[in-house]
């Protein structure tokens, strides 16, 4: 059974770069046609989608974070990573990594649209931005 | 503000049926997913692609969609269903981005 584990510094100074890694265990990050996502949640608030990466390196980022976000994948280590630059206190949150499945909806036998859902989540890691 | 709108809080008596809704124009085009989150825990997928349950999710959870509204229905709510519930779907046909609703806190009385 696949498990995900986030790791990285729990405290980051303002203006610096937040760097987190998600390690995939119980299966290879390259097996199956999975995508890999990051989601965050400030204390007492809702979930915010940060972005998604495929093992090919293709990415999709939340437009509100796009200028500061970089995701990467290391298939040799079964890991994927998140870098968020120029952090402020507003980036303080629990950060989750998740496995993503992409499905295809067909209409009249032809491709209509792709859909995504996150079926396996890490436990989350708290990152505080403070000097 | 979230572009998927959920009621902040809903309550249900033990054993009764409750519907949690999620509204947004993108739901006319794309499937909704639903995630359950209990305090201090990671979210758990309970419904995907409108009305599919992952393995291990009780069949009292079901999903549906009508127009711009997706619904999560719990038939015979249990005490352990008390949690926050988030809907989620694709942003638009022009991109492959995703959005979450603001979440609904379900209280089982």
GROMACS .gro file of C-alpha atoms in nm:
model
  240
    1UNK     CA    1   0.000   0.000   0.000
    2UNK     CA    2   0.144   0.331  -0.107
    3UNK     CA    3   0.231   0.580   0.166
    4UNK     CA    4   0.348   0.938   0.141
    5UNK     CA    5   0.565   1.125   0.389
    6UNK     CA    6   0.642   1.495   0.385
    7UNK     CA    7   0.972   1.624   0.519
    8UNK     CA    8   1.148   1.955   0.546
    9UNK     CA    9   1.220   2.246   0.780
   10UNK     CA   10   0.943   2.338   1.017
   11UNK     CA   11   1.058   2.697   1.039
   12UNK     CA   12   1.148   2.926   0.750
   13UNK     CA   13   1.246   3.290   0.767
   14UNK     CA   14   1.051   3.553   0.575
   15UNK     CA   15   1.176   3.615   0.220
   16UNK     CA   16   1.350   3.277   0.212
   17UNK     CA   17   1.251   2.965   0.019
   18UNK     CA   18   1.037   2.692   0.167
   19UNK     CA   19   1.153   2.350   0.050
   20UNK     CA   20   0.963   2.029   0.115
   21UNK     CA   21   1.004   1.675  -0.007
   22UNK     CA   22   0.747   1.399  -0.030
   23UNK     CA   23   0.878   1.044  -0.020
   24UNK     CA   24   0.670   0.770  -0.177
   25UNK     CA   25   0.694   0.427  -0.019
   26UNK     CA   26   0.521   0.097  -0.090
   27UNK     CA   27   0.544   0.157  -0.461
   28UNK     CA   28   0.747   0.336  -0.725
   29UNK     CA   29   0.667   0.697  -0.806
   30UNK     CA   30   0.700   0.597  -1.171
   31UNK     CA   31   0.464   0.301  -1.161
   32UNK     CA   32   0.121   0.367  -1.300
   33UNK     CA   33   0.011   0.691  -1.456
   34UNK     CA   34  -0.004   0.893  -1.138
   35UNK     CA   35   0.034   1.261  -1.082
   36UNK     CA   36   0.159   1.410  -0.758
   37UNK     CA   37   0.021   1.715  -0.580
   38UNK     CA   38   0.081   1.959  -0.299
   39UNK     CA   39  -0.202   2.107  -0.092
   40UNK     CA   40  -0.174   2.340   0.205
   41UNK     CA   41  -0.396   2.445   0.492
   42UNK     CA   42  -0.340   2.745   0.720
   43UNK     CA   43  -0.444   2.684   1.077
   44UNK     CA   44  -0.820   2.692   1.114
   45UNK     CA   45  -0.876   2.748   0.742
   46UNK     CA   46  -0.960   2.547   0.434
   47UNK     CA   47  -0.756   2.354   0.184
   48UNK     CA   48  -0.565   2.529  -0.092
   49UNK     CA   49  -0.442   2.348  -0.402
   50UNK     CA   50  -0.081   2.442  -0.476
   51UNK     CA   51  -0.010   2.237  -0.785
   52UNK     CA   52   0.057   1.906  -0.952
   53UNK     CA   53   0.349   1.734  -1.126
   54UNK     CA   54   0.377   1.430  -1.349
   55UNK     CA   55   0.682   1.206  -1.354
   56UNK     CA   56   0.768   1.353  -1.694
   57UNK     CA   57   0.815   1.685  -1.519
   58UNK     CA   58   0.499   1.846  -1.656
   59UNK     CA   59   0.347   2.079  -1.398
   60UNK     CA   60   0.033   2.277  -1.322
   61UNK     CA   61   0.041   2.550  -1.057
   62UNK     CA   62  -0.217   2.755  -0.873
   63UNK     CA   63  -0.213   3.093  -1.050
   64UNK     CA   64  -0.204   3.276  -0.717
   65UNK     CA   65   0.126   3.103  -0.632
   66UNK     CA   66   0.267   3.034  -0.976
   67UNK     CA   67   0.534   3.305  -0.969
   68UNK     CA   68   0.683   3.157  -0.652
   69UNK     CA   69   0.629   2.781  -0.690
   70UNK     CA   70   0.853   2.517  -0.840
   71UNK     CA   71   0.787   2.146  -0.825
   72UNK     CA   72   1.023   1.870  -0.925
   73UNK     CA   73   1.038   1.493  -0.920
   74UNK     CA   74   1.328   1.256  -0.854
   75UNK     CA   75   1.226   0.913  -0.977
   76UNK     CA   76   1.551   0.754  -0.860
   77UNK     CA   77   1.459   0.839  -0.501
   78UNK     CA   78   1.079   0.804  -0.536
   79UNK     CA   79   1.044   1.163  -0.423
   80UNK     CA   80   0.885   1.482  -0.542
   81UNK     CA   81   0.948   1.827  -0.408
   82UNK     CA   82   0.799   2.170  -0.354
   83UNK     CA   83   0.990   2.497  -0.349
   84UNK     CA   84   0.805   2.814  -0.255
   85UNK     CA   85   1.014   3.129  -0.274
   86UNK     CA   86   0.987   3.468  -0.104
   87UNK     CA   87   0.772   3.334   0.176
   88UNK     CA   88   0.576   3.550   0.417
   89UNK     CA   89   0.373   3.476   0.726
   90UNK     CA   90   0.077   3.407   0.495
   91UNK     CA   91   0.257   3.091   0.381
   92UNK     CA   92   0.245   2.944   0.731
   93UNK     CA   93   0.039   2.628   0.698
   94UNK     CA   94   0.026   2.252   0.712
   95UNK     CA   95   0.156   2.123   0.378
   96UNK     CA   96   0.027   1.795   0.241
   97UNK     CA   97   0.149   1.588  -0.049
   98UNK     CA   98  -0.092   1.360  -0.232
   99UNK     CA   99  -0.109   1.106  -0.510
  100UNK     CA  100  -0.334   1.205  -0.795
  101UNK     CA  101  -0.527   0.987  -1.034
  102UNK     CA  102  -0.637   1.128  -1.366
  103UNK     CA  103  -0.951   0.988  -1.518
  104UNK     CA  104  -1.108   1.044  -1.857
  105UNK     CA  105  -1.471   1.125  -1.919
  106UNK     CA  106  -1.610   1.019  -2.252
  107UNK     CA  107  -1.918   1.155  -2.424
  108UNK     CA  108  -2.068   0.962  -2.713
  109UNK     CA  109  -1.759   0.746  -2.719
  110UNK     CA  110  -1.520   1.037  -2.761
  111UNK     CA  111  -1.290   1.215  -2.518
  112UNK     CA  112  -1.473   1.489  -2.331
  113UNK     CA  113  -1.251   1.595  -2.042
  114UNK     CA  114  -0.996   1.480  -1.788
  115UNK     CA  115  -1.070   1.483  -1.416
  116UNK     CA  116  -0.839   1.445  -1.118
  117UNK     CA  117  -0.871   1.321  -0.764
  118UNK     CA  118  -0.628   1.275  -0.475
  119UNK     CA  119  -0.657   0.922  -0.340
  120UNK     CA  120  -0.357   0.895  -0.106
  121UNK     CA  121  -0.237   1.171   0.123
  122UNK     CA  122   0.062   1.223   0.345
  123UNK     CA  123   0.008   1.312   0.710
  124UNK     CA  124   0.115   1.669   0.651
  125UNK     CA  125   0.398   1.881   0.783
  126UNK     CA  126   0.367   2.216   0.958
  127UNK     CA  127   0.572   2.501   0.821
  128UNK     CA  128   0.593   2.829   1.010
  129UNK     CA  129   0.730   3.141   0.849
  130UNK     CA  130   0.883   3.360   1.115
  131UNK     CA  131   1.204   3.543   1.190
  132UNK     CA  132  -1.269   3.359  -0.152
  133UNK     CA  133  -1.338   3.011  -0.287
  134UNK     CA  134  -1.508   2.976  -0.623
  135UNK     CA  135  -1.680   2.664  -0.498
  136UNK     CA  136  -1.930   2.763  -0.233
  137UNK     CA  137  -2.013   2.544   0.065
  138UNK     CA  138  -2.224   2.609   0.373
  139UNK     CA  139  -1.983   2.666   0.662
  140UNK     CA  140  -2.166   2.435   0.900
  141UNK     CA  141  -2.433   2.168   0.890
  142UNK     CA  142  -2.571   1.947   1.165
  143UNK     CA  143  -2.755   1.614   1.160
  144UNK     CA  144  -2.909   1.393   1.422
  145UNK     CA  145  -2.746   1.057   1.473
  146UNK     CA  146  -2.880   0.805   1.224
  147UNK     CA  147  -3.047   1.064   1.005
  148UNK     CA  148  -2.962   1.169   0.650
  149UNK     CA  149  -2.768   1.483   0.568
  150UNK     CA  150  -2.680   1.649   0.241
  151UNK     CA  151  -2.374   1.872   0.207
  152UNK     CA  152  -2.372   2.090  -0.101
  153UNK     CA  153  -2.113   2.261  -0.316
  154UNK     CA  154  -2.204   2.526  -0.571
  155UNK     CA  155  -2.007   2.667  -0.861
  156UNK     CA  156  -2.030   2.717  -1.235
  157UNK     CA  157  -1.744   2.478  -1.301
  158UNK     CA  158  -1.957   2.196  -1.161
  159UNK     CA  159  -2.167   2.220  -1.476
  160UNK     CA  160  -1.866   2.095  -1.669
  161UNK     CA  161  -1.659   1.884  -1.431
  162UNK     CA  162  -1.696   1.613  -1.171
  163UNK     CA  163  -1.677   1.694  -0.801
  164UNK     CA  164  -1.467   1.507  -0.549
  165UNK     CA  165  -1.530   1.508  -0.176
  166UNK     CA  166  -1.275   1.486   0.104
  167UNK     CA  167  -1.336   1.425   0.473
  168UNK     CA  168  -1.100   1.577   0.726
  169UNK     CA  169  -1.108   1.509   1.097
  170UNK     CA  170  -0.924   1.735   1.344
  171UNK     CA  171  -0.549   1.697   1.326
  172UNK     CA  172  -0.566   1.450   1.038
  173UNK     CA  173  -0.502   1.456   0.667
  174UNK     CA  174  -0.798   1.468   0.429
  175UNK     CA  175  -0.945   1.140   0.313
  176UNK     CA  176  -1.111   1.091  -0.025
  177UNK     CA  177  -1.472   0.977   0.024
  178UNK     CA  178  -1.626   1.040  -0.318
  179UNK     CA  179  -1.455   1.093  -0.652
  180UNK     CA  180  -1.580   1.176  -0.999
  181UNK     CA  181  -1.924   1.274  -0.874
  182UNK     CA  182  -2.051   0.945  -0.730
  183UNK     CA  183  -1.771   0.688  -0.691
  184UNK     CA  184  -1.658   0.558  -0.353
  185UNK     CA  185  -1.299   0.450  -0.293
  186UNK     CA  186  -1.243   0.112  -0.139
  187UNK     CA  187  -1.306   0.119   0.234
  188UNK     CA  188  -1.551   0.409   0.233
  189UNK     CA  189  -1.890   0.305   0.378
  190UNK     CA  190  -2.179   0.293   0.136
  191UNK     CA  191  -2.371   0.546   0.344
  192UNK     CA  192  -2.164   0.806   0.157
  193UNK     CA  193  -2.290   0.896  -0.189
  194UNK     CA  194  -2.246   1.179  -0.435
  195UNK     CA  195  -2.462   1.346  -0.695
  196UNK     CA  196  -2.474   1.648  -0.919
  197UNK     CA  197  -2.745   1.874  -1.056
  198UNK     CA  198  -2.657   2.173  -1.267
  199UNK     CA  199  -2.409   2.387  -1.078
  200UNK     CA  200  -2.451   2.199  -0.749
  201UNK     CA  201  -2.272   1.888  -0.630
  202UNK     CA  202  -2.395   1.708  -0.321
  203UNK     CA  203  -2.249   1.466  -0.071
  204UNK     CA  204  -2.517   1.265   0.106
  205UNK     CA  205  -2.462   1.065   0.422
  206UNK     CA  206  -2.751   0.825   0.478
  207UNK     CA  207  -2.767   0.726   0.842
  208UNK     CA  208  -2.498   0.955   0.979
  209UNK     CA  209  -2.271   0.809   1.244
  210UNK     CA  210  -2.080   0.982   1.520
  211UNK     CA  211  -1.754   0.913   1.338
  212UNK     CA  212  -1.878   1.111   1.038
  213UNK     CA  213  -1.838   1.434   1.232
  214UNK     CA  214  -1.570   1.616   1.036
  215UNK     CA  215  -1.498   1.888   0.783
  216UNK     CA  216  -1.592   1.808   0.425
  217UNK     CA  217  -1.437   1.973   0.121
  218UNK     CA  218  -1.548   1.959  -0.240
  219UNK     CA  219  -1.297   1.992  -0.519
  220UNK     CA  220  -1.296   1.993  -0.897
  221UNK     CA  221  -1.115   2.121  -1.203
  222UNK     CA  222  -1.102   2.492  -1.260
  223UNK     CA  223  -1.191   2.522  -1.629
  224UNK     CA  224  -1.162   2.355  -1.966
  225UNK     CA  225  -0.879   2.594  -2.055
  226UNK     CA  226  -0.649   2.453  -1.791
  227UNK     CA  227  -0.593   2.154  -1.566
  228UNK     CA  228  -0.596   2.347  -1.241
  229UNK     CA  229  -0.801   2.255  -0.938
  230UNK     CA  230  -0.999   2.438  -0.673
  231UNK     CA  231  -1.139   2.349  -0.333
  232UNK     CA  232  -1.457   2.466  -0.171
  233UNK     CA  233  -1.432   2.646   0.159
  234UNK     CA  234  -1.539   2.340   0.355
  235UNK     CA  235  -1.841   2.239   0.562
  236UNK     CA  236  -1.816   2.146   0.929
  237UNK     CA  237  -2.055   1.858   0.994
  238UNK     CA  238  -2.179   1.809   1.349
  239UNK     CA  239  -2.356   1.486   1.442
  240UNK     CA  240  -2.596   1.550   1.727
   0.00000   0.00000   0.00000
